[in-house]
């Protein structure tokens, strides 16, 4: 894992050429759009977008009427968000998923986690998932989306897909398993698949 470029380096090497950022689609994640279409959030709901990258998912959730906070570890990512979406209603912040502000704890009706856990080494994943789960308010939900693998598949190179074992960190953190969809990533022998999971914190 030591030969993986850091996220700071990836953003620095890309500079203003966003096409040089491997995950940059410059559009919201279709699975999130589909999910939000099916379950429109309540206007004014508080939402947190984890490791927001270039900001497209945060803007999509904001467009749907949520009050959105979005964070990323890398200042250059947050600078891109602010430059791409001037006048945005999203509160973009630099923050580390392992050290989130105390006043975010259990403060969000919707937490969106897309392709972050798979970017973190498997050994750090349960801690990150517990931190993310801790941001969900009573009655709130976390939407999780990323590549998936079976528990006994080797993780390979980054992105290291999520296994059922990885995802159990959300239920271990006190959330209820609400939705799970597993889809093939592409036709053919590729073992990888795409996972969408939703977990809910029981209401008080
Ligand atoms: C693969 S990108 C995904 C970005 C975005 N969620 C998306 O799907 O387009 C992973 C993101 O996680 C961020 N990241 C990595 N480690 C992080 C950490 N410890 N805390 C917050 N963000 C982190 C990276 O800077 C990067 O923007």
mmCIF file with all atom_site columns, C-alpha atoms and ligand atoms in Angstrom:
data_model
loop_
_atom_site.group_PDB
_atom_site.id
_atom_site.type_symbol
_atom_site.label_atom_id
_atom_site.label_alt_id
_atom_site.label_comp_id
_atom_site.label_asym_id
_atom_site.label_entity_id
_atom_site.label_seq_id
_atom_site.pdbx_PDB_ins_code
_atom_site.Cartn_x
_atom_site.Cartn_y
_atom_site.Cartn_z
_atom_site.occupancy
_atom_site.B_iso_or_equiv
_atom_site.pdbx_formal_charge
_atom_site.auth_seq_id
_atom_site.auth_comp_id
_atom_site.auth_asym_id
_atom_site.auth_atom_id
_atom_site.pdbx_PDB_model_num
ATOM   1   C CA  . UNK A 1 1   ? 0.000   0.000   0.000   1.00 0.00 ? 1   UNK A CA  1
ATOM   2   C CA  . UNK A 1 2   ? 3.025   2.243   0.515   1.00 0.00 ? 2   UNK A CA  1
ATOM   3   C CA  . UNK A 1 3   ? 3.351   2.911   -3.230  1.00 0.00 ? 3   UNK A CA  1
ATOM   4   C CA  . UNK A 1 4   ? -0.081  4.552   -3.478  1.00 0.00 ? 4   UNK A CA  1
ATOM   5   C CA  . UNK A 1 5   ? 0.080   8.294   -4.172  1.00 0.00 ? 5   UNK A CA  1
ATOM   6   C CA  . UNK A 1 6   ? -1.309  10.408  -1.365  1.00 0.00 ? 6   UNK A CA  1
ATOM   7   C CA  . UNK A 1 7   ? -4.516  12.318  -2.089  1.00 0.00 ? 7   UNK A CA  1
ATOM   8   C CA  . UNK A 1 8   ? -2.617  15.576  -1.578  1.00 0.00 ? 8   UNK A CA  1
ATOM   9   C CA  . UNK A 1 9   ? -0.204  14.512  -4.341  1.00 0.00 ? 9   UNK A CA  1
ATOM   10  C CA  . UNK A 1 10  ? -2.985  13.509  -6.717  1.00 0.00 ? 10  UNK A CA  1
ATOM   11  C CA  . UNK A 1 11  ? -4.679  16.904  -6.352  1.00 0.00 ? 11  UNK A CA  1
ATOM   12  C CA  . UNK A 1 12  ? -1.338  18.743  -6.558  1.00 0.00 ? 12  UNK A CA  1
ATOM   13  C CA  . UNK A 1 13  ? -0.249  16.912  -9.697  1.00 0.00 ? 13  UNK A CA  1
ATOM   14  C CA  . UNK A 1 14  ? -3.600  17.573  -11.397 1.00 0.00 ? 14  UNK A CA  1
ATOM   15  C CA  . UNK A 1 15  ? -3.542  21.290  -10.611 1.00 0.00 ? 15  UNK A CA  1
ATOM   16  C CA  . UNK A 1 16  ? -6.407  22.924  -12.502 1.00 0.00 ? 16  UNK A CA  1
ATOM   17  C CA  . UNK A 1 17  ? -6.686  20.010  -14.919 1.00 0.00 ? 17  UNK A CA  1
ATOM   18  C CA  . UNK A 1 18  ? -9.575  18.236  -13.220 1.00 0.00 ? 18  UNK A CA  1
ATOM   19  C CA  . UNK A 1 19  ? -9.463  15.476  -15.842 1.00 0.00 ? 19  UNK A CA  1
ATOM   20  C CA  . UNK A 1 20  ? -6.218  14.418  -14.157 1.00 0.00 ? 20  UNK A CA  1
ATOM   21  C CA  . UNK A 1 21  ? -8.108  13.410  -11.010 1.00 0.00 ? 21  UNK A CA  1
ATOM   22  C CA  . UNK A 1 22  ? -9.042  9.741   -11.468 1.00 0.00 ? 22  UNK A CA  1
ATOM   23  C CA  . UNK A 1 23  ? -12.456 9.905   -9.764  1.00 0.00 ? 23  UNK A CA  1
ATOM   24  C CA  . UNK A 1 24  ? -13.528 13.234  -11.289 1.00 0.00 ? 24  UNK A CA  1
ATOM   25  C CA  . UNK A 1 25  ? -16.720 12.707  -13.259 1.00 0.00 ? 25  UNK A CA  1
ATOM   26  C CA  . UNK A 1 26  ? -17.797 16.318  -12.641 1.00 0.00 ? 26  UNK A CA  1
ATOM   27  C CA  . UNK A 1 27  ? -21.336 15.052  -12.058 1.00 0.00 ? 27  UNK A CA  1
ATOM   28  C CA  . UNK A 1 28  ? -23.197 13.651  -9.068  1.00 0.00 ? 28  UNK A CA  1
ATOM   29  C CA  . UNK A 1 29  ? -22.992 9.910   -8.526  1.00 0.00 ? 29  UNK A CA  1
ATOM   30  C CA  . UNK A 1 30  ? -25.929 8.368   -10.449 1.00 0.00 ? 30  UNK A CA  1
ATOM   31  C CA  . UNK A 1 31  ? -26.724 5.953   -7.598  1.00 0.00 ? 31  UNK A CA  1
ATOM   32  C CA  . UNK A 1 32  ? -27.132 8.917   -5.240  1.00 0.00 ? 32  UNK A CA  1
ATOM   33  C CA  . UNK A 1 33  ? -29.345 10.789  -7.710  1.00 0.00 ? 33  UNK A CA  1
ATOM   34  C CA  . UNK A 1 34  ? -31.531 7.701   -8.128  1.00 0.00 ? 34  UNK A CA  1
ATOM   35  C CA  . UNK A 1 35  ? -31.800 7.199   -4.370  1.00 0.00 ? 35  UNK A CA  1
ATOM   36  C CA  . UNK A 1 36  ? -32.670 10.838  -3.729  1.00 0.00 ? 36  UNK A CA  1
ATOM   37  C CA  . UNK A 1 37  ? -35.301 10.698  -6.494  1.00 0.00 ? 37  UNK A CA  1
ATOM   38  C CA  . UNK A 1 38  ? -36.943 7.783   -4.701  1.00 0.00 ? 38  UNK A CA  1
ATOM   39  C CA  . UNK A 1 39  ? -36.725 9.304   -1.229  1.00 0.00 ? 39  UNK A CA  1
ATOM   40  C CA  . UNK A 1 40  ? -36.596 13.096  -1.493  1.00 0.00 ? 40  UNK A CA  1
ATOM   41  C CA  . UNK A 1 41  ? -35.115 14.560  1.683   1.00 0.00 ? 41  UNK A CA  1
ATOM   42  C CA  . UNK A 1 42  ? -37.191 16.868  3.837   1.00 0.00 ? 42  UNK A CA  1
ATOM   43  C CA  . UNK A 1 43  ? -36.505 20.501  2.955   1.00 0.00 ? 43  UNK A CA  1
ATOM   44  C CA  . UNK A 1 44  ? -34.097 21.962  5.481   1.00 0.00 ? 44  UNK A CA  1
ATOM   45  C CA  . UNK A 1 45  ? -32.739 18.579  6.565   1.00 0.00 ? 45  UNK A CA  1
ATOM   46  C CA  . UNK A 1 46  ? -29.106 18.776  7.675   1.00 0.00 ? 46  UNK A CA  1
ATOM   47  C CA  . UNK A 1 47  ? -26.767 16.777  5.437   1.00 0.00 ? 47  UNK A CA  1
ATOM   48  C CA  . UNK A 1 48  ? -23.061 15.936  5.632   1.00 0.00 ? 48  UNK A CA  1
ATOM   49  C CA  . UNK A 1 49  ? -21.119 14.863  2.545   1.00 0.00 ? 49  UNK A CA  1
ATOM   50  C CA  . UNK A 1 50  ? -18.018 12.913  3.544   1.00 0.00 ? 50  UNK A CA  1
ATOM   51  C CA  . UNK A 1 51  ? -14.763 13.418  1.608   1.00 0.00 ? 51  UNK A CA  1
ATOM   52  C CA  . UNK A 1 52  ? -16.641 15.445  -0.979  1.00 0.00 ? 52  UNK A CA  1
ATOM   53  C CA  . UNK A 1 53  ? -13.884 15.562  -3.589  1.00 0.00 ? 53  UNK A CA  1
ATOM   54  C CA  . UNK A 1 54  ? -14.890 18.081  -6.249  1.00 0.00 ? 54  UNK A CA  1
ATOM   55  C CA  . UNK A 1 55  ? -18.301 18.797  -4.721  1.00 0.00 ? 55  UNK A CA  1
ATOM   56  C CA  . UNK A 1 56  ? -20.819 17.430  -7.232  1.00 0.00 ? 56  UNK A CA  1
ATOM   57  C CA  . UNK A 1 57  ? -22.620 15.187  -4.723  1.00 0.00 ? 57  UNK A CA  1
ATOM   58  C CA  . UNK A 1 58  ? -22.755 17.980  -2.141  1.00 0.00 ? 58  UNK A CA  1
ATOM   59  C CA  . UNK A 1 59  ? -24.279 20.342  -4.699  1.00 0.00 ? 59  UNK A CA  1
ATOM   60  C CA  . UNK A 1 60  ? -26.850 17.707  -5.680  1.00 0.00 ? 60  UNK A CA  1
ATOM   61  C CA  . UNK A 1 61  ? -27.964 17.235  -2.069  1.00 0.00 ? 61  UNK A CA  1
ATOM   62  C CA  . UNK A 1 62  ? -28.082 21.011  -1.599  1.00 0.00 ? 62  UNK A CA  1
ATOM   63  C CA  . UNK A 1 63  ? -30.158 21.401  -4.781  1.00 0.00 ? 63  UNK A CA  1
ATOM   64  C CA  . UNK A 1 64  ? -32.694 19.097  -3.156  1.00 0.00 ? 64  UNK A CA  1
ATOM   65  C CA  . UNK A 1 65  ? -33.234 21.519  -0.292  1.00 0.00 ? 65  UNK A CA  1
ATOM   66  C CA  . UNK A 1 66  ? -30.881 20.174  2.381   1.00 0.00 ? 66  UNK A CA  1
ATOM   67  C CA  . UNK A 1 67  ? -28.578 22.364  4.462   1.00 0.00 ? 67  UNK A CA  1
ATOM   68  C CA  . UNK A 1 68  ? -25.288 20.782  3.457   1.00 0.00 ? 68  UNK A CA  1
ATOM   69  C CA  . UNK A 1 69  ? -21.878 20.652  5.080   1.00 0.00 ? 69  UNK A CA  1
ATOM   70  C CA  . UNK A 1 70  ? -19.233 18.927  2.963   1.00 0.00 ? 70  UNK A CA  1
ATOM   71  C CA  . UNK A 1 71  ? -15.639 18.188  3.892   1.00 0.00 ? 71  UNK A CA  1
ATOM   72  C CA  . UNK A 1 72  ? -12.455 16.768  2.477   1.00 0.00 ? 72  UNK A CA  1
ATOM   73  C CA  . UNK A 1 73  ? -9.009  16.165  3.920   1.00 0.00 ? 73  UNK A CA  1
ATOM   74  C CA  . UNK A 1 74  ? -7.237  17.979  1.101   1.00 0.00 ? 74  UNK A CA  1
ATOM   75  C CA  . UNK A 1 75  ? -7.428  21.787  0.985   1.00 0.00 ? 75  UNK A CA  1
ATOM   76  C CA  . UNK A 1 76  ? -7.006  21.730  -2.810  1.00 0.00 ? 76  UNK A CA  1
ATOM   77  C CA  . UNK A 1 77  ? -10.200 19.679  -3.135  1.00 0.00 ? 77  UNK A CA  1
ATOM   78  C CA  . UNK A 1 78  ? -12.129 22.199  -1.069  1.00 0.00 ? 78  UNK A CA  1
ATOM   79  C CA  . UNK A 1 79  ? -10.616 25.037  -3.114  1.00 0.00 ? 79  UNK A CA  1
ATOM   80  C CA  . UNK A 1 80  ? -11.865 23.333  -6.287  1.00 0.00 ? 80  UNK A CA  1
ATOM   81  C CA  . UNK A 1 81  ? -15.362 23.031  -4.785  1.00 0.00 ? 81  UNK A CA  1
ATOM   82  C CA  . UNK A 1 82  ? -15.470 26.707  -3.908  1.00 0.00 ? 82  UNK A CA  1
ATOM   83  C CA  . UNK A 1 83  ? -14.131 27.711  -7.333  1.00 0.00 ? 83  UNK A CA  1
ATOM   84  C CA  . UNK A 1 84  ? -16.471 25.436  -9.260  1.00 0.00 ? 84  UNK A CA  1
ATOM   85  C CA  . UNK A 1 85  ? -19.591 26.466  -7.324  1.00 0.00 ? 85  UNK A CA  1
ATOM   86  C CA  . UNK A 1 86  ? -19.270 30.158  -6.435  1.00 0.00 ? 86  UNK A CA  1
ATOM   87  C CA  . UNK A 1 87  ? -22.186 31.316  -4.336  1.00 0.00 ? 87  UNK A CA  1
ATOM   88  C CA  . UNK A 1 88  ? -22.981 27.751  -3.328  1.00 0.00 ? 88  UNK A CA  1
ATOM   89  C CA  . UNK A 1 89  ? -25.140 27.223  -0.249  1.00 0.00 ? 89  UNK A CA  1
ATOM   90  C CA  . UNK A 1 90  ? -22.873 24.322  0.758   1.00 0.00 ? 90  UNK A CA  1
ATOM   91  C CA  . UNK A 1 91  ? -20.576 24.902  3.728   1.00 0.00 ? 91  UNK A CA  1
ATOM   92  C CA  . UNK A 1 92  ? -17.307 23.429  2.400   1.00 0.00 ? 92  UNK A CA  1
ATOM   93  C CA  . UNK A 1 93  ? -14.716 22.563  5.071   1.00 0.00 ? 93  UNK A CA  1
ATOM   94  C CA  . UNK A 1 94  ? -11.287 20.977  5.331   1.00 0.00 ? 94  UNK A CA  1
ATOM   95  C CA  . UNK A 1 95  ? -11.573 18.109  7.824   1.00 0.00 ? 95  UNK A CA  1
ATOM   96  C CA  . UNK A 1 96  ? -10.215 14.635  8.489   1.00 0.00 ? 96  UNK A CA  1
ATOM   97  C CA  . UNK A 1 97  ? -12.748 11.828  8.758   1.00 0.00 ? 97  UNK A CA  1
ATOM   98  C CA  . UNK A 1 98  ? -10.755 10.497  11.732  1.00 0.00 ? 98  UNK A CA  1
ATOM   99  C CA  . UNK A 1 99  ? -10.984 13.809  13.652  1.00 0.00 ? 99  UNK A CA  1
ATOM   100 C CA  . UNK A 1 100 ? -14.360 15.372  12.960  1.00 0.00 ? 100 UNK A CA  1
ATOM   101 C CA  . UNK A 1 101 ? -15.609 18.339  15.000  1.00 0.00 ? 101 UNK A CA  1
ATOM   102 C CA  . UNK A 1 102 ? -17.454 17.444  18.197  1.00 0.00 ? 102 UNK A CA  1
ATOM   103 C CA  . UNK A 1 103 ? -20.418 19.600  17.257  1.00 0.00 ? 103 UNK A CA  1
ATOM   104 C CA  . UNK A 1 104 ? -21.049 17.462  14.155  1.00 0.00 ? 104 UNK A CA  1
ATOM   105 C CA  . UNK A 1 105 ? -21.700 14.420  16.319  1.00 0.00 ? 105 UNK A CA  1
ATOM   106 C CA  . UNK A 1 106 ? -25.239 13.031  15.769  1.00 0.00 ? 106 UNK A CA  1
ATOM   107 C CA  . UNK A 1 107 ? -26.099 16.312  14.039  1.00 0.00 ? 107 UNK A CA  1
ATOM   108 C CA  . UNK A 1 108 ? -27.034 15.215  10.496  1.00 0.00 ? 108 UNK A CA  1
ATOM   109 C CA  . UNK A 1 109 ? -30.279 13.769  9.131   1.00 0.00 ? 109 UNK A CA  1
ATOM   110 C CA  . UNK A 1 110 ? -28.445 12.506  6.059   1.00 0.00 ? 110 UNK A CA  1
ATOM   111 C CA  . UNK A 1 111 ? -24.787 11.534  5.751   1.00 0.00 ? 111 UNK A CA  1
ATOM   112 C CA  . UNK A 1 112 ? -23.448 10.701  2.287   1.00 0.00 ? 112 UNK A CA  1
ATOM   113 C CA  . UNK A 1 113 ? -20.363 8.511   2.011   1.00 0.00 ? 113 UNK A CA  1
ATOM   114 C CA  . UNK A 1 114 ? -19.326 7.758   -1.580  1.00 0.00 ? 114 UNK A CA  1
ATOM   115 C CA  . UNK A 1 115 ? -15.982 6.105   -2.453  1.00 0.00 ? 115 UNK A CA  1
ATOM   116 C CA  . UNK A 1 116 ? -14.187 7.261   0.692   1.00 0.00 ? 116 UNK A CA  1
ATOM   117 C CA  . UNK A 1 117 ? -13.990 4.050   2.692   1.00 0.00 ? 117 UNK A CA  1
ATOM   118 C CA  . UNK A 1 118 ? -12.650 2.229   -0.362  1.00 0.00 ? 118 UNK A CA  1
ATOM   119 C CA  . UNK A 1 119 ? -9.905  4.856   -0.536  1.00 0.00 ? 119 UNK A CA  1
ATOM   120 C CA  . UNK A 1 120 ? -8.722  4.055   2.980   1.00 0.00 ? 120 UNK A CA  1
ATOM   121 C CA  . UNK A 1 121 ? -6.601  1.023   3.882   1.00 0.00 ? 121 UNK A CA  1
ATOM   122 C CA  . UNK A 1 122 ? -8.673  -1.893  5.131   1.00 0.00 ? 122 UNK A CA  1
ATOM   123 C CA  . UNK A 1 123 ? -7.032  -1.626  8.550   1.00 0.00 ? 123 UNK A CA  1
ATOM   124 C CA  . UNK A 1 124 ? -8.390  1.945   9.004   1.00 0.00 ? 124 UNK A CA  1
ATOM   125 C CA  . UNK A 1 125 ? -11.861 1.310   7.656   1.00 0.00 ? 125 UNK A CA  1
ATOM   126 C CA  . UNK A 1 126 ? -13.755 0.289   10.786  1.00 0.00 ? 126 UNK A CA  1
ATOM   127 C CA  . UNK A 1 127 ? -12.533 3.405   12.604  1.00 0.00 ? 127 UNK A CA  1
ATOM   128 C CA  . UNK A 1 128 ? -13.540 5.624   9.678   1.00 0.00 ? 128 UNK A CA  1
ATOM   129 C CA  . UNK A 1 129 ? -16.960 3.971   9.370   1.00 0.00 ? 129 UNK A CA  1
ATOM   130 C CA  . UNK A 1 130 ? -17.569 4.403   13.103  1.00 0.00 ? 130 UNK A CA  1
ATOM   131 C CA  . UNK A 1 131 ? -16.637 8.078   12.816  1.00 0.00 ? 131 UNK A CA  1
ATOM   132 C CA  . UNK A 1 132 ? -19.022 8.541   9.875   1.00 0.00 ? 132 UNK A CA  1
ATOM   133 C CA  . UNK A 1 133 ? -21.790 6.668   11.701  1.00 0.00 ? 133 UNK A CA  1
ATOM   134 C CA  . UNK A 1 134 ? -21.286 8.948   14.702  1.00 0.00 ? 134 UNK A CA  1
ATOM   135 C CA  . UNK A 1 135 ? -22.397 11.960  12.633  1.00 0.00 ? 135 UNK A CA  1
ATOM   136 C CA  . UNK A 1 136 ? -25.895 10.495  12.008  1.00 0.00 ? 136 UNK A CA  1
ATOM   137 C CA  . UNK A 1 137 ? -28.670 12.059  14.105  1.00 0.00 ? 137 UNK A CA  1
ATOM   138 C CA  . UNK A 1 138 ? -31.350 9.947   15.774  1.00 0.00 ? 138 UNK A CA  1
ATOM   139 C CA  . UNK A 1 139 ? -33.750 8.934   13.001  1.00 0.00 ? 139 UNK A CA  1
ATOM   140 C CA  . UNK A 1 140 ? -31.153 9.933   10.391  1.00 0.00 ? 140 UNK A CA  1
ATOM   141 C CA  . UNK A 1 141 ? -29.520 7.854   7.681   1.00 0.00 ? 141 UNK A CA  1
ATOM   142 C CA  . UNK A 1 142 ? -26.152 7.286   6.081   1.00 0.00 ? 142 UNK A CA  1
ATOM   143 C CA  . UNK A 1 143 ? -25.984 6.480   2.358   1.00 0.00 ? 143 UNK A CA  1
ATOM   144 C CA  . UNK A 1 144 ? -22.883 4.401   1.550   1.00 0.00 ? 144 UNK A CA  1
ATOM   145 C CA  . UNK A 1 145 ? -21.767 3.672   -2.007  1.00 0.00 ? 145 UNK A CA  1
ATOM   146 C CA  . UNK A 1 146 ? -18.626 2.109   -3.414  1.00 0.00 ? 146 UNK A CA  1
ATOM   147 C CA  . UNK A 1 147 ? -16.986 -0.894  -4.959  1.00 0.00 ? 147 UNK A CA  1
ATOM   148 C CA  . UNK A 1 148 ? -17.653 -4.186  -3.219  1.00 0.00 ? 148 UNK A CA  1
ATOM   149 C CA  . UNK A 1 149 ? -15.928 -7.516  -2.797  1.00 0.00 ? 149 UNK A CA  1
ATOM   150 C CA  . UNK A 1 150 ? -16.521 -10.728 -0.894  1.00 0.00 ? 150 UNK A CA  1
ATOM   151 C CA  . UNK A 1 151 ? -14.907 -11.096 2.515   1.00 0.00 ? 151 UNK A CA  1
ATOM   152 C CA  . UNK A 1 152 ? -12.434 -13.640 1.163   1.00 0.00 ? 152 UNK A CA  1
ATOM   153 C CA  . UNK A 1 153 ? -11.464 -11.662 -1.994  1.00 0.00 ? 153 UNK A CA  1
ATOM   154 C CA  . UNK A 1 154 ? -8.055  -9.978  -1.718  1.00 0.00 ? 154 UNK A CA  1
ATOM   155 C CA  . UNK A 1 155 ? -8.444  -6.176  -1.687  1.00 0.00 ? 155 UNK A CA  1
ATOM   156 C CA  . UNK A 1 156 ? -5.792  -5.656  -4.377  1.00 0.00 ? 156 UNK A CA  1
ATOM   157 C CA  . UNK A 1 157 ? -4.726  -2.096  -5.151  1.00 0.00 ? 157 UNK A CA  1
ATOM   158 C CA  . UNK A 1 158 ? -6.516  1.130   -4.233  1.00 0.00 ? 158 UNK A CA  1
ATOM   159 C CA  . UNK A 1 159 ? -9.472  1.530   -4.477  1.00 0.00 ? 159 UNK A CA  1
ATOM   160 C CA  . UNK A 1 160 ? -9.770  -1.382  -2.065  1.00 0.00 ? 160 UNK A CA  1
ATOM   161 C CA  . UNK A 1 161 ? -13.426 -2.498  -2.389  1.00 0.00 ? 161 UNK A CA  1
ATOM   162 C CA  . UNK A 1 162 ? -15.715 -2.805  0.621   1.00 0.00 ? 162 UNK A CA  1
ATOM   163 C CA  . UNK A 1 163 ? -16.451 -6.237  2.027   1.00 0.00 ? 163 UNK A CA  1
ATOM   164 C CA  . UNK A 1 164 ? -19.491 -7.249  4.093   1.00 0.00 ? 164 UNK A CA  1
ATOM   165 C CA  . UNK A 1 165 ? -17.112 -7.309  7.067   1.00 0.00 ? 165 UNK A CA  1
ATOM   166 C CA  . UNK A 1 166 ? -16.153 -3.660  6.421   1.00 0.00 ? 166 UNK A CA  1
ATOM   167 C CA  . UNK A 1 167 ? -19.804 -2.627  6.242   1.00 0.00 ? 167 UNK A CA  1
ATOM   168 C CA  . UNK A 1 168 ? -20.633 -4.293  9.547   1.00 0.00 ? 168 UNK A CA  1
ATOM   169 C CA  . UNK A 1 169 ? -18.819 -1.382  11.224  1.00 0.00 ? 169 UNK A CA  1
ATOM   170 C CA  . UNK A 1 170 ? -21.983 0.662   10.666  1.00 0.00 ? 170 UNK A CA  1
ATOM   171 C CA  . UNK A 1 171 ? -24.203 -1.753  12.566  1.00 0.00 ? 171 UNK A CA  1
ATOM   172 C CA  . UNK A 1 172 ? -21.512 -2.200  15.218  1.00 0.00 ? 172 UNK A CA  1
ATOM   173 C CA  . UNK A 1 173 ? -21.721 1.577   15.681  1.00 0.00 ? 173 UNK A CA  1
ATOM   174 C CA  . UNK A 1 174 ? -25.399 1.281   16.595  1.00 0.00 ? 174 UNK A CA  1
ATOM   175 C CA  . UNK A 1 175 ? -27.064 1.866   13.219  1.00 0.00 ? 175 UNK A CA  1
ATOM   176 C CA  . UNK A 1 176 ? -29.721 -0.370  11.677  1.00 0.00 ? 176 UNK A CA  1
ATOM   177 C CA  . UNK A 1 177 ? -29.181 -2.019  8.311   1.00 0.00 ? 177 UNK A CA  1
ATOM   178 C CA  . UNK A 1 178 ? -31.947 -0.432  6.188   1.00 0.00 ? 178 UNK A CA  1
ATOM   179 C CA  . UNK A 1 179 ? -31.142 -1.045  2.497   1.00 0.00 ? 179 UNK A CA  1
ATOM   180 C CA  . UNK A 1 180 ? -28.575 -3.083  0.601   1.00 0.00 ? 180 UNK A CA  1
ATOM   181 C CA  . UNK A 1 181 ? -28.180 -3.321  -3.171  1.00 0.00 ? 181 UNK A CA  1
ATOM   182 C CA  . UNK A 1 182 ? -25.347 -5.181  -4.846  1.00 0.00 ? 182 UNK A CA  1
ATOM   183 C CA  . UNK A 1 183 ? -24.871 -4.851  -8.601  1.00 0.00 ? 183 UNK A CA  1
ATOM   184 C CA  . UNK A 1 184 ? -22.246 -6.173  -10.997 1.00 0.00 ? 184 UNK A CA  1
ATOM   185 C CA  . UNK A 1 185 ? -19.732 -3.515  -11.917 1.00 0.00 ? 185 UNK A CA  1
ATOM   186 C CA  . UNK A 1 186 ? -19.462 -4.676  -15.500 1.00 0.00 ? 186 UNK A CA  1
ATOM   187 C CA  . UNK A 1 187 ? -20.308 -7.771  -17.533 1.00 0.00 ? 187 UNK A CA  1
ATOM   188 C CA  . UNK A 1 188 ? -17.581 -10.412 -17.670 1.00 0.00 ? 188 UNK A CA  1
ATOM   189 C CA  . UNK A 1 189 ? -15.223 -12.100 -15.261 1.00 0.00 ? 189 UNK A CA  1
ATOM   190 C CA  . UNK A 1 190 ? -14.531 -9.019  -13.100 1.00 0.00 ? 190 UNK A CA  1
ATOM   191 C CA  . UNK A 1 191 ? -15.194 -10.155 -9.528  1.00 0.00 ? 191 UNK A CA  1
ATOM   192 C CA  . UNK A 1 192 ? -15.887 -6.653  -8.333  1.00 0.00 ? 192 UNK A CA  1
ATOM   193 C CA  . UNK A 1 193 ? -19.343 -5.281  -7.839  1.00 0.00 ? 193 UNK A CA  1
ATOM   194 C CA  . UNK A 1 194 ? -20.911 -2.041  -6.685  1.00 0.00 ? 194 UNK A CA  1
ATOM   195 C CA  . UNK A 1 195 ? -22.568 -1.781  -3.282  1.00 0.00 ? 195 UNK A CA  1
ATOM   196 C CA  . UNK A 1 196 ? -25.147 0.718   -2.088  1.00 0.00 ? 196 UNK A CA  1
ATOM   197 C CA  . UNK A 1 197 ? -26.105 0.435   1.569   1.00 0.00 ? 197 UNK A CA  1
ATOM   198 C CA  . UNK A 1 198 ? -28.198 2.612   3.831   1.00 0.00 ? 198 UNK A CA  1
ATOM   199 C CA  . UNK A 1 199 ? -28.057 2.542   7.638   1.00 0.00 ? 199 UNK A CA  1
ATOM   200 C CA  . UNK A 1 200 ? -30.393 4.328   10.040  1.00 0.00 ? 200 UNK A CA  1
ATOM   201 C CA  . UNK A 1 201 ? -29.862 5.501   13.599  1.00 0.00 ? 201 UNK A CA  1
ATOM   202 C CA  . UNK A 1 202 ? -32.903 4.540   15.650  1.00 0.00 ? 202 UNK A CA  1
ATOM   203 C CA  . UNK A 1 203 ? -35.014 7.526   16.649  1.00 0.00 ? 203 UNK A CA  1
ATOM   204 C CA  . UNK A 1 204 ? -34.926 8.548   20.311  1.00 0.00 ? 204 UNK A CA  1
HETATM 205 C C1  . LIG B 2 .   ? -11.858 8.559   -4.402  1.00 0.00 ? 1   LIG B C1  1
HETATM 206 S S1  . LIG B 2 .   ? -12.058 10.184  -3.821  1.00 0.00 ? 1   LIG B S1  1
HETATM 207 C C2  . LIG B 2 .   ? -13.829 10.292  -3.764  1.00 0.00 ? 1   LIG B C2  1
HETATM 208 C C3  . LIG B 2 .   ? -14.321 11.701  -3.696  1.00 0.00 ? 1   LIG B C3  1
HETATM 209 C C4  . LIG B 2 .   ? -15.847 11.826  -3.735  1.00 0.00 ? 1   LIG B C4  1
HETATM 210 N N1  . LIG B 2 .   ? -16.465 11.255  -2.544  1.00 0.00 ? 1   LIG B N1  1
HETATM 211 C C5  . LIG B 2 .   ? -16.392 11.189  -4.980  1.00 0.00 ? 1   LIG B C5  1
HETATM 212 O O1  . LIG B 2 .   ? -16.989 10.106  -4.914  1.00 0.00 ? 1   LIG B O1  1
HETATM 213 O O2  . LIG B 2 .   ? -16.197 11.785  -6.065  1.00 0.00 ? 1   LIG B O2  1
HETATM 214 C C6  . LIG B 2 .   ? -11.624 10.053  -2.106  1.00 0.00 ? 1   LIG B C6  1
HETATM 215 C C7  . LIG B 2 .   ? -11.623 11.381  -1.400  1.00 0.00 ? 1   LIG B C7  1
HETATM 216 O O3  . LIG B 2 .   ? -11.364 11.130  -0.021  1.00 0.00 ? 1   LIG B O3  1
HETATM 217 C C8  . LIG B 2 .   ? -10.561 12.179  0.478   1.00 0.00 ? 1   LIG B C8  1
HETATM 218 N N2  . LIG B 2 .   ? -9.951  11.690  1.724   1.00 0.00 ? 1   LIG B N2  1
HETATM 219 C C9  . LIG B 2 .   ? -8.974  10.778  1.854   1.00 0.00 ? 1   LIG B C9  1
HETATM 220 N N3  . LIG B 2 .   ? -8.672  10.580  3.148   1.00 0.00 ? 1   LIG B N3  1
HETATM 221 C C10 . LIG B 2 .   ? -9.503  11.383  3.857   1.00 0.00 ? 1   LIG B C10 1
HETATM 222 C C11 . LIG B 2 .   ? -9.663  11.650  5.245   1.00 0.00 ? 1   LIG B C11 1
HETATM 223 N N4  . LIG B 2 .   ? -8.908  11.021  6.163   1.00 0.00 ? 1   LIG B N4  1
HETATM 224 N N5  . LIG B 2 .   ? -10.587 12.546  5.625   1.00 0.00 ? 1   LIG B N5  1
HETATM 225 C C12 . LIG B 2 .   ? -11.342 13.205  4.703   1.00 0.00 ? 1   LIG B C12 1
HETATM 226 N N6  . LIG B 2 .   ? -11.227 12.999  3.365   1.00 0.00 ? 1   LIG B N6  1
HETATM 227 C C13 . LIG B 2 .   ? -10.316 12.103  2.951   1.00 0.00 ? 1   LIG B C13 1
HETATM 228 C C14 . LIG B 2 .   ? -9.619  12.458  -0.650  1.00 0.00 ? 1   LIG B C14 1
HETATM 229 O O4  . LIG B 2 .   ? -8.984  13.716  -0.575  1.00 0.00 ? 1   LIG B O4  1
HETATM 230 C C15 . LIG B 2 .   ? -10.558 12.345  -1.865  1.00 0.00 ? 1   LIG B C15 1
HETATM 231 O O5  . LIG B 2 .   ? -11.130 13.586  -2.186  1.00 0.00 ? 1   LIG B O5  1
#
